[in-house]
JSON list of C-alpha atoms and ligand atoms in Angstrom, two decimals:
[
{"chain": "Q", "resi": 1, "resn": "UNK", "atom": "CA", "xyz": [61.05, 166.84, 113.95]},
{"chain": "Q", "resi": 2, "resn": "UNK", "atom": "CA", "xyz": [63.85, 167.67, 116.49]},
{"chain": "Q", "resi": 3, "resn": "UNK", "atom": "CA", "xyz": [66.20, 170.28, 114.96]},
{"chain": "Q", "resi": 4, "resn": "UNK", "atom": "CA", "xyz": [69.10, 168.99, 117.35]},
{"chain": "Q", "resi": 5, "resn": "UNK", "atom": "CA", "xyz": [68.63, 165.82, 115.08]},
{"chain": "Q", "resi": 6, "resn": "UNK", "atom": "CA", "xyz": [68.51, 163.66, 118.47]},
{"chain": "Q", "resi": 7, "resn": "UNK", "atom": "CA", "xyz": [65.55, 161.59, 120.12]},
{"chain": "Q", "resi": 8, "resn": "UNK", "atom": "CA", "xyz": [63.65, 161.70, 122.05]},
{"chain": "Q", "resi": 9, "resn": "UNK", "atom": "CA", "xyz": [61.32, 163.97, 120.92]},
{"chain": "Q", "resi": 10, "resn": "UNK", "atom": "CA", "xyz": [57.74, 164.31, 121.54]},
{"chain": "Q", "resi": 11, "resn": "UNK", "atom": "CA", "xyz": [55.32, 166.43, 119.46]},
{"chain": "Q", "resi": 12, "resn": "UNK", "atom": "CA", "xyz": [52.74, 167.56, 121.16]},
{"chain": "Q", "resi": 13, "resn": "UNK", "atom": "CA", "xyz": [48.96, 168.11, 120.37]},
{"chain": "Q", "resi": 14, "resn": "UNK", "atom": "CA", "xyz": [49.07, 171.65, 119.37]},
{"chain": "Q", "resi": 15, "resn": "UNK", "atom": "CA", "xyz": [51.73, 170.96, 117.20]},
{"chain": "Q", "resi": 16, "resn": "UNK", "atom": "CA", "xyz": [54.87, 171.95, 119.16]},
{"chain": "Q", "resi": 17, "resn": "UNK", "atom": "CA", "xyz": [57.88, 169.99, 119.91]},
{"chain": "Q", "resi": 18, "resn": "UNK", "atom": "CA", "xyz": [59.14, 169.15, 123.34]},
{"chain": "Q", "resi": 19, "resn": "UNK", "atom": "CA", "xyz": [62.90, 167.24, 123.95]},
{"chain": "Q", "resi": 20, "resn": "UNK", "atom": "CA", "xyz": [65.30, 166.73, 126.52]},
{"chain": "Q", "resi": 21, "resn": "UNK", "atom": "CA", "xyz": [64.51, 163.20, 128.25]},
{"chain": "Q", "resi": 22, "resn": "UNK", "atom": "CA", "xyz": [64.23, 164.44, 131.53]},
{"chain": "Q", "resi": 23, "resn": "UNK", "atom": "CA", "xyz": [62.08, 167.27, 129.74]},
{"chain": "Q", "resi": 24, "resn": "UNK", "atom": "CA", "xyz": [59.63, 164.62, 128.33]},
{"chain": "Q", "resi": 25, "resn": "UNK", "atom": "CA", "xyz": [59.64, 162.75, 131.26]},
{"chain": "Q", "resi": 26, "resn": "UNK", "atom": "CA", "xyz": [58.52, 165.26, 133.46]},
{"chain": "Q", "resi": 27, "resn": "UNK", "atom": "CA", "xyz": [55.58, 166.46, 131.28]},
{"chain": "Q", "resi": 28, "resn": "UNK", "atom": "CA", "xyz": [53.94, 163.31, 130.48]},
{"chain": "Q", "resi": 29, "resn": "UNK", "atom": "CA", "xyz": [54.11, 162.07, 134.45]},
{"chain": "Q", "resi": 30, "resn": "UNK", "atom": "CA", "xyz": [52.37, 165.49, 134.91]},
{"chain": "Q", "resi": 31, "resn": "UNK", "atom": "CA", "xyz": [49.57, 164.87, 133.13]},
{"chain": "Q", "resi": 32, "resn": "UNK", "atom": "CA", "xyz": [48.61, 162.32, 135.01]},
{"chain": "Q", "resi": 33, "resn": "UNK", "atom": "CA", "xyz": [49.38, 163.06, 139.19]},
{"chain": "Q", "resi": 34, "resn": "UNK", "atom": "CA", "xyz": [47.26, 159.98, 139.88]},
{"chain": "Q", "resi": 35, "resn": "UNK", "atom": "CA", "xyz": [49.64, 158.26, 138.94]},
{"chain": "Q", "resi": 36, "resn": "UNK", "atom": "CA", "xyz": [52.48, 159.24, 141.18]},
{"chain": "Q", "resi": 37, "resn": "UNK", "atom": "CA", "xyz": [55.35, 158.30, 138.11]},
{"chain": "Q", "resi": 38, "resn": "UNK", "atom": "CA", "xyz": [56.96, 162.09, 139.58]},
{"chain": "Q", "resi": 39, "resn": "UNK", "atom": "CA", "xyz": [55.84, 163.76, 142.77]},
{"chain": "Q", "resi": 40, "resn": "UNK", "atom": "CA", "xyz": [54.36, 167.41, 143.37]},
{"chain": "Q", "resi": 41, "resn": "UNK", "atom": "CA", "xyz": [56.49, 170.37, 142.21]},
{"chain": "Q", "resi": 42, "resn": "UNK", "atom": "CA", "xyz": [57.85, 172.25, 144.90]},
{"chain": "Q", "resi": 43, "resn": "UNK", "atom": "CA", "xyz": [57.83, 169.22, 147.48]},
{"chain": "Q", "resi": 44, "resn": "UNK", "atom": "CA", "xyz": [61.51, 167.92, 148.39]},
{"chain": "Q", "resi": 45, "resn": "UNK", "atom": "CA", "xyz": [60.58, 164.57, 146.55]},
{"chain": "Q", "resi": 46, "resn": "UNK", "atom": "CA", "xyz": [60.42, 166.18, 143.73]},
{"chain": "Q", "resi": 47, "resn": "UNK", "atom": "CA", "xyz": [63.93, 167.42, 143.44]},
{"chain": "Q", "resi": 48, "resn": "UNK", "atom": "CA", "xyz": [65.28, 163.78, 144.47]},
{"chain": "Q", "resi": 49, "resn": "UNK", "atom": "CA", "xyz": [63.62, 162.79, 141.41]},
{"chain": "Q", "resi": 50, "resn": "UNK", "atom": "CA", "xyz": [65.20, 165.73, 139.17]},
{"chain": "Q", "resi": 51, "resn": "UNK", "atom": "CA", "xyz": [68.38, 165.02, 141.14]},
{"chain": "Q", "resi": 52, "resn": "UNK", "atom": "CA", "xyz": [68.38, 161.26, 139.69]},
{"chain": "Q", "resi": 53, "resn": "UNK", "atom": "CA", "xyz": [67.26, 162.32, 135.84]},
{"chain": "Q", "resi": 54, "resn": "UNK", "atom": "CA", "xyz": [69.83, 164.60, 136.09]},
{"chain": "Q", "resi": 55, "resn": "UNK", "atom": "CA", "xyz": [72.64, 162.46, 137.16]},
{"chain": "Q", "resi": 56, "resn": "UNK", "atom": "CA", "xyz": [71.66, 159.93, 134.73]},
{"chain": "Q", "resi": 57, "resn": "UNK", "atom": "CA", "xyz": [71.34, 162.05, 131.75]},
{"chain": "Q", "resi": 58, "resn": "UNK", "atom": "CA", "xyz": [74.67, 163.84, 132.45]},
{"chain": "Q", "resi": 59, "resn": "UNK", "atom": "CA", "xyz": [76.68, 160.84, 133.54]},
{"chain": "Q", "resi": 60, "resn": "UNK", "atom": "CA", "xyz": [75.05, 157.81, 132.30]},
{"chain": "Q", "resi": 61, "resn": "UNK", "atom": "CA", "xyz": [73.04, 158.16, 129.19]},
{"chain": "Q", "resi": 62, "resn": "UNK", "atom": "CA", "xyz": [75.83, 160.60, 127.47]},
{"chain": "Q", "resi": 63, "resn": "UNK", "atom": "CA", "xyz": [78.51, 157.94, 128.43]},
{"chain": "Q", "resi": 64, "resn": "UNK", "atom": "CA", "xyz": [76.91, 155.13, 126.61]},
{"chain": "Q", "resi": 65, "resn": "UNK", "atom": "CA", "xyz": [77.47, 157.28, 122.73]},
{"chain": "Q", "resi": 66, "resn": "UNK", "atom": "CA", "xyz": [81.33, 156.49, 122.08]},
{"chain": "Q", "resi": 67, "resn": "UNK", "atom": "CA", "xyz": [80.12, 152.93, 122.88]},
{"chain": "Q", "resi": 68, "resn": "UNK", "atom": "CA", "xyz": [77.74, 152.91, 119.95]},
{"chain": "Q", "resi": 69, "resn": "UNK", "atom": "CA", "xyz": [79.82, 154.77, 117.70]},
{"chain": "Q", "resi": 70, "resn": "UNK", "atom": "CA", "xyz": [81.94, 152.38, 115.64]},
{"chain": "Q", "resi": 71, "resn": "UNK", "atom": "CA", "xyz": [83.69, 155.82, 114.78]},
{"chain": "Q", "resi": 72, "resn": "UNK", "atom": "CA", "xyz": [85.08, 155.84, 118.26]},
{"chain": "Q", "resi": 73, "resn": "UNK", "atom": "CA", "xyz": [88.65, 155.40, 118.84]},
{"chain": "Q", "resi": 74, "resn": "UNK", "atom": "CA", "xyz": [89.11, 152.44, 121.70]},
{"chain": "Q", "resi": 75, "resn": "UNK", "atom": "CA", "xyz": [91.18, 154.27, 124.33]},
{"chain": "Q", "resi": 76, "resn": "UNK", "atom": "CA", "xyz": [87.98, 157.01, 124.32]},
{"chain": "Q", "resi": 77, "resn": "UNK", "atom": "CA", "xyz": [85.93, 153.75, 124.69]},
{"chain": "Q", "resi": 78, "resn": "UNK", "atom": "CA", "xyz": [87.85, 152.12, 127.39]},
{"chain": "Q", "resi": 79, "resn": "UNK", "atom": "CA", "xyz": [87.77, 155.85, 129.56]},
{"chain": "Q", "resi": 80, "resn": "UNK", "atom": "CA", "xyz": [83.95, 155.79, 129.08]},
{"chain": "Q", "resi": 81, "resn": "UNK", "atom": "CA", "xyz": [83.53, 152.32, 130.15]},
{"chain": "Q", "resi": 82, "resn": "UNK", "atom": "CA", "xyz": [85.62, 152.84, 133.28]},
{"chain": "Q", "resi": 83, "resn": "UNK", "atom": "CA", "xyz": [83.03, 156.00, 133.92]},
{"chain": "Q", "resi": 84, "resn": "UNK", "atom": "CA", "xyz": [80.28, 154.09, 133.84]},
{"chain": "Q", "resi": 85, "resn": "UNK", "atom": "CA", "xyz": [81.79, 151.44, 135.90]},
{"chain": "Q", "resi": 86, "resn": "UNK", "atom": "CA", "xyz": [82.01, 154.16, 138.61]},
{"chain": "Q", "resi": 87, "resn": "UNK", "atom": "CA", "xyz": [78.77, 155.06, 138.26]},
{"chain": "Q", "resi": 88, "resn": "UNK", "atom": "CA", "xyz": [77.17, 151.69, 137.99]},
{"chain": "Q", "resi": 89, "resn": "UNK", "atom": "CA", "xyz": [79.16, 151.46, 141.21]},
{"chain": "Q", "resi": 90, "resn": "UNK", "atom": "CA", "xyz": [77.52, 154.24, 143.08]},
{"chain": "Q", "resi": 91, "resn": "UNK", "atom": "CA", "xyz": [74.64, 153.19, 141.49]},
{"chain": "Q", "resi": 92, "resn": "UNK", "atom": "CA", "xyz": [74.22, 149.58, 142.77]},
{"chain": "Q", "resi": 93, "resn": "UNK", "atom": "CA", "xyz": [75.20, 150.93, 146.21]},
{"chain": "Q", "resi": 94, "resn": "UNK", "atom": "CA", "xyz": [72.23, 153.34, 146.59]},
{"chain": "Q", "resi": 95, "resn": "UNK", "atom": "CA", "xyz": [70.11, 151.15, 145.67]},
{"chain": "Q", "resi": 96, "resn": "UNK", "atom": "CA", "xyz": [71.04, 148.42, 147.79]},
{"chain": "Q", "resi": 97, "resn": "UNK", "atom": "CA", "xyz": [67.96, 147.29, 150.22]},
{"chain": "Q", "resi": 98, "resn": "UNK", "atom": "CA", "xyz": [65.86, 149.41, 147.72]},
{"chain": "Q", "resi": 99, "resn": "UNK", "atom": "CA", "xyz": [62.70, 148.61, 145.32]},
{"chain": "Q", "resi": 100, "resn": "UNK", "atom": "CA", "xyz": [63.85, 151.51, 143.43]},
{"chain": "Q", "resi": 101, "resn": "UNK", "atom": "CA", "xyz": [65.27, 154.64, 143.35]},
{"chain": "Q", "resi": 102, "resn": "UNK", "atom": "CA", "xyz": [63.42, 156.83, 145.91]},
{"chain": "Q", "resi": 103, "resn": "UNK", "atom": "CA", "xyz": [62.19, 154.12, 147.90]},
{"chain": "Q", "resi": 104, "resn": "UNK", "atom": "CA", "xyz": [59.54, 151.96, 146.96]},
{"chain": "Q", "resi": 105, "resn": "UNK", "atom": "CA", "xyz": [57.62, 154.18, 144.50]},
{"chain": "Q", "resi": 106, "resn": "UNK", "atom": "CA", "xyz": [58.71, 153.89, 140.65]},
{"chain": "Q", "resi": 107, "resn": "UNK", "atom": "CA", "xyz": [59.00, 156.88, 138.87]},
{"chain": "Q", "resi": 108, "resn": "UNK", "atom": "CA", "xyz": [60.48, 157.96, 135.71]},
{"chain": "Q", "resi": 109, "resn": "UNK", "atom": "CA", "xyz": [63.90, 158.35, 137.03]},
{"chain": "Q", "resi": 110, "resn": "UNK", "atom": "CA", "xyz": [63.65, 154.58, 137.22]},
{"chain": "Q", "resi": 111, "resn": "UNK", "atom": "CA", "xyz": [61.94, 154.12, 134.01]},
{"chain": "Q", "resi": 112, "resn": "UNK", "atom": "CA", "xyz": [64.73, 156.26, 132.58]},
{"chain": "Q", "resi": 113, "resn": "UNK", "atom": "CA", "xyz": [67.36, 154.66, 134.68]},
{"chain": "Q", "resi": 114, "resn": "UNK", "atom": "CA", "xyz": [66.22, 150.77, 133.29]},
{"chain": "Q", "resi": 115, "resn": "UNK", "atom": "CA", "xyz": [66.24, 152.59, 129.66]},
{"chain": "Q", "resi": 116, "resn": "UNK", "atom": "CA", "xyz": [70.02, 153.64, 129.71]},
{"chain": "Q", "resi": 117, "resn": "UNK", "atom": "CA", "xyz": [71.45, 150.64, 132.43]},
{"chain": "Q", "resi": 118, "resn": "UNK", "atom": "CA", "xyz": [69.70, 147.83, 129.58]},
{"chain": "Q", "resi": 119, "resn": "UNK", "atom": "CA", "xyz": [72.00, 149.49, 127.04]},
{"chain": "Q", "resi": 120, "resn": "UNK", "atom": "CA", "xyz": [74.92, 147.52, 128.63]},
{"chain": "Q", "resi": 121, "resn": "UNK", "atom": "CA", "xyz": [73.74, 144.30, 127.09]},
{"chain": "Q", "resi": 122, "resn": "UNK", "atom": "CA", "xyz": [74.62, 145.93, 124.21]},
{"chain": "Q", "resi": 123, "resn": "UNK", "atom": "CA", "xyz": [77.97, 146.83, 124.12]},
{"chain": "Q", "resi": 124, "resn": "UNK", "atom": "CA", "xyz": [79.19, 144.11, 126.48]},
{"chain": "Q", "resi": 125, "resn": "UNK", "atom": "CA", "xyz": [78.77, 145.70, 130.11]},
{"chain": "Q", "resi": 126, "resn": "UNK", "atom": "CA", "xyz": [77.94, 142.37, 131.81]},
{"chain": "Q", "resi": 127, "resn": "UNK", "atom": "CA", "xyz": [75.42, 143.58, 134.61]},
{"chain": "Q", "resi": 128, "resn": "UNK", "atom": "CA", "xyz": [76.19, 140.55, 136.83]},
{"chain": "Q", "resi": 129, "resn": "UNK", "atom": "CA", "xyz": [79.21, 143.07, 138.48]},
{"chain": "Q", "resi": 130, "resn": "UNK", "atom": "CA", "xyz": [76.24, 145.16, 140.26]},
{"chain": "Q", "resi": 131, "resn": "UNK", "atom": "CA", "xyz": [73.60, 142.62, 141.76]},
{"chain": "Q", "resi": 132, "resn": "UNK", "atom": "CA", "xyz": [71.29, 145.42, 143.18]},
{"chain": "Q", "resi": 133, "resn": "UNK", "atom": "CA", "xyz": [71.22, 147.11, 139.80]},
{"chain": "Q", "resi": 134, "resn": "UNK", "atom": "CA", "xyz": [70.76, 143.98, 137.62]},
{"chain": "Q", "resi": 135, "resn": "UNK", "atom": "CA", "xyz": [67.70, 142.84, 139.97]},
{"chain": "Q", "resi": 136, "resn": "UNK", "atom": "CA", "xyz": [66.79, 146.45, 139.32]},
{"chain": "Q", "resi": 137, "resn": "UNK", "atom": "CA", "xyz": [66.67, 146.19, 135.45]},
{"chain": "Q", "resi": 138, "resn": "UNK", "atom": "CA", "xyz": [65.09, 142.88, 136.10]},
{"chain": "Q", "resi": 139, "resn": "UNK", "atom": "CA", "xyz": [62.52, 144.16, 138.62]},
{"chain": "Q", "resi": 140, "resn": "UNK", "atom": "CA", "xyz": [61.39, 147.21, 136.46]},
{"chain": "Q", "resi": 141, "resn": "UNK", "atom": "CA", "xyz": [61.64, 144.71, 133.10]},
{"chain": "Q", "resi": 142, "resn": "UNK", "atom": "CA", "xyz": [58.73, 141.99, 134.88]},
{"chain": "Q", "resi": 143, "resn": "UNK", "atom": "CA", "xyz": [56.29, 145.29, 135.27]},
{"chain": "Q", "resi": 144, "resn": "UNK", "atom": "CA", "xyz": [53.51, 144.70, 132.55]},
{"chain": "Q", "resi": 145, "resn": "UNK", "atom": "CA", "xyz": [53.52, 147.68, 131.37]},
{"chain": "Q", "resi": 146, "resn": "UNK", "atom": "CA", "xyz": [57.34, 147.81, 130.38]},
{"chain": "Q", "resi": 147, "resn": "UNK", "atom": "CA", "xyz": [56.52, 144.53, 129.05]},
{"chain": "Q", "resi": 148, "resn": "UNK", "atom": "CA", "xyz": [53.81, 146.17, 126.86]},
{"chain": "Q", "resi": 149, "resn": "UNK", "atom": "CA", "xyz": [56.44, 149.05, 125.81]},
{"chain": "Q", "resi": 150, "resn": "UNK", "atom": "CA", "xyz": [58.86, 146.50, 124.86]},
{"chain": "Q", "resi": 151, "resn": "UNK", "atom": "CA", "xyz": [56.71, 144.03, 122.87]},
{"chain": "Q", "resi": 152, "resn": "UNK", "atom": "CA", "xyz": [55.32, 147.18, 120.96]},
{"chain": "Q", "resi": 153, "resn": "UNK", "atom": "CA", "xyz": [58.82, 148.59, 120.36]},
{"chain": "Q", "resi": 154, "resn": "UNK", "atom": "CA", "xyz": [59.97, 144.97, 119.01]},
{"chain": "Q", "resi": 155, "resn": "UNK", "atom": "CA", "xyz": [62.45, 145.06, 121.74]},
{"chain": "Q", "resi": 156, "resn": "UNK", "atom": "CA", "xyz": [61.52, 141.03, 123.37]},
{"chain": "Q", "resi": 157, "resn": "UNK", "atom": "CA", "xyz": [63.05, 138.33, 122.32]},
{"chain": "Q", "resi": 158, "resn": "UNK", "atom": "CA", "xyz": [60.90, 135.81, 120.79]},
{"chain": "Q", "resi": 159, "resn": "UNK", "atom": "CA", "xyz": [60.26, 132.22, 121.96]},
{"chain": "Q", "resi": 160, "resn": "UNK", "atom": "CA", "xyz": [62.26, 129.88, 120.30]},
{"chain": "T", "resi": 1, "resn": "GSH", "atom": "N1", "xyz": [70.27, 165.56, 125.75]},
{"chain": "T", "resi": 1, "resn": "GSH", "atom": "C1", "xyz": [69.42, 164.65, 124.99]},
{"chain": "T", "resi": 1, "resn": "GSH", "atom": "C2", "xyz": [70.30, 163.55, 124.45]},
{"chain": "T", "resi": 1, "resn": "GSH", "atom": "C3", "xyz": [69.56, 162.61, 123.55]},
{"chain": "T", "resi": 1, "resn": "GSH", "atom": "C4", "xyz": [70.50, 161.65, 122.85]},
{"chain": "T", "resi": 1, "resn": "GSH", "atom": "O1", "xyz": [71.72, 161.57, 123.13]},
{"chain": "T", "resi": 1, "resn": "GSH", "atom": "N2", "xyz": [69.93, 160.89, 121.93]},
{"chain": "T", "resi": 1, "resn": "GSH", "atom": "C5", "xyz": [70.71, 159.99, 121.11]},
{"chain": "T", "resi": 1, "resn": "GSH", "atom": "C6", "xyz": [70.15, 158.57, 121.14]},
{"chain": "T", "resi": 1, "resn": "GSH", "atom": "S1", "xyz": [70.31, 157.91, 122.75]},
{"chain": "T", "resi": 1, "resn": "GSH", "atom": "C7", "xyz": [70.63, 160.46, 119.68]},
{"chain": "T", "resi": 1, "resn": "GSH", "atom": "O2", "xyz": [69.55, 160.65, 119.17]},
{"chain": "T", "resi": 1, "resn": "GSH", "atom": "N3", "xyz": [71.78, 160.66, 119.05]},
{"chain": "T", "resi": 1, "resn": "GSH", "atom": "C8", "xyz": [71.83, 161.04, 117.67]},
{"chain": "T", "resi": 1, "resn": "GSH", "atom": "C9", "xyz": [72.74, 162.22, 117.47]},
{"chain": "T", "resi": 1, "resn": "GSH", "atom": "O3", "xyz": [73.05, 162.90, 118.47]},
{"chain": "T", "resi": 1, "resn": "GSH", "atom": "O4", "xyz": [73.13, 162.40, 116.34]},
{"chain": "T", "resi": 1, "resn": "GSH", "atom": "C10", "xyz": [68.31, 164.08, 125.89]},
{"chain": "T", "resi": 1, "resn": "GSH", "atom": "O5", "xyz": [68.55, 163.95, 127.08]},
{"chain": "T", "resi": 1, "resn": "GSH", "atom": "O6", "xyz": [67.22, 163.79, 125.40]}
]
């Protein structure tokens, strides 16, 4: 359904297809206002929250691919991990003292944020490096409705 053979992808009711993450993200929080997952166009907020799902689409998302490409030859794998190193770096910093992001309201930068950042336990990024950013991931992870996303995506680990 997404010609750029990529997700996400999300088709909407009158049949058309909308991509780009920060795309998606942006449209769905704006159906709901109530909500507050993205604040009012036009208001300064709002751009800190573009700001963030634009640095993490460009510099963190993108740099986890040669990770999961077994295709991908090591020394291209070692330069990306050092990348996102320096941004986990930045990273952890800003959000030292911090609930999340912008301050103590979650929005989808952070849901898109916890997305990419849980990735590391994946390809062997132990977290542990950034404390603010792993009680991030853990933070965002305990909120029931991730919890719900996860279970219904398979994505928890079962009970032994
Ligand atoms: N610019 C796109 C990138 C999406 C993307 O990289 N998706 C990956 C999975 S995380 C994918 O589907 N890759 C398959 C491919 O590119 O062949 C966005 O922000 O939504």
């Amino acid at each position: 359904m997404n010609s750029k053979g990529a997700v996400p992808a999300l088709r909407l009711d009158d049949g058309q297809v909308l991509t780009e993450g920060p795309a998606i993200l942006q449209y769905l929080a704006d159906q709901k206002p109530e909500s507050k997952l993205v604040p009012r166009a036009g208001t300064l907020e709002r751009y800190r929250v573009l700001e963030w799902l634009n640095f993490i689409t460009s510099e963190v998302h993108k740099s986890f691919s040669p990770l999961f490409n077994p295709a991908a030859d090591p020394k291209v794998k070692e330069y990306t991990t050092q990348n996102l190193e320096k941004r986990f770096d930045w990273i952890n910093k800003q959000l030292a003292g911090k609930q999340y992001l912008t301050g103590d309201q979650f929005t989808i930068a952070d849901a898109y944020l916890f997305v990419v950042t849980n990735w590391s336990n994946f390809v062997g990024i132990d977290l542990g490096r950034w404390p603010a950013l792993k009680a991030f991931v853990e933070r965002v992870a305990a909120r029931p409705k991730v919890q719900e996303a996860l279970a219904a995506e398979g994505l928890l680990k079962k009970e032994a």
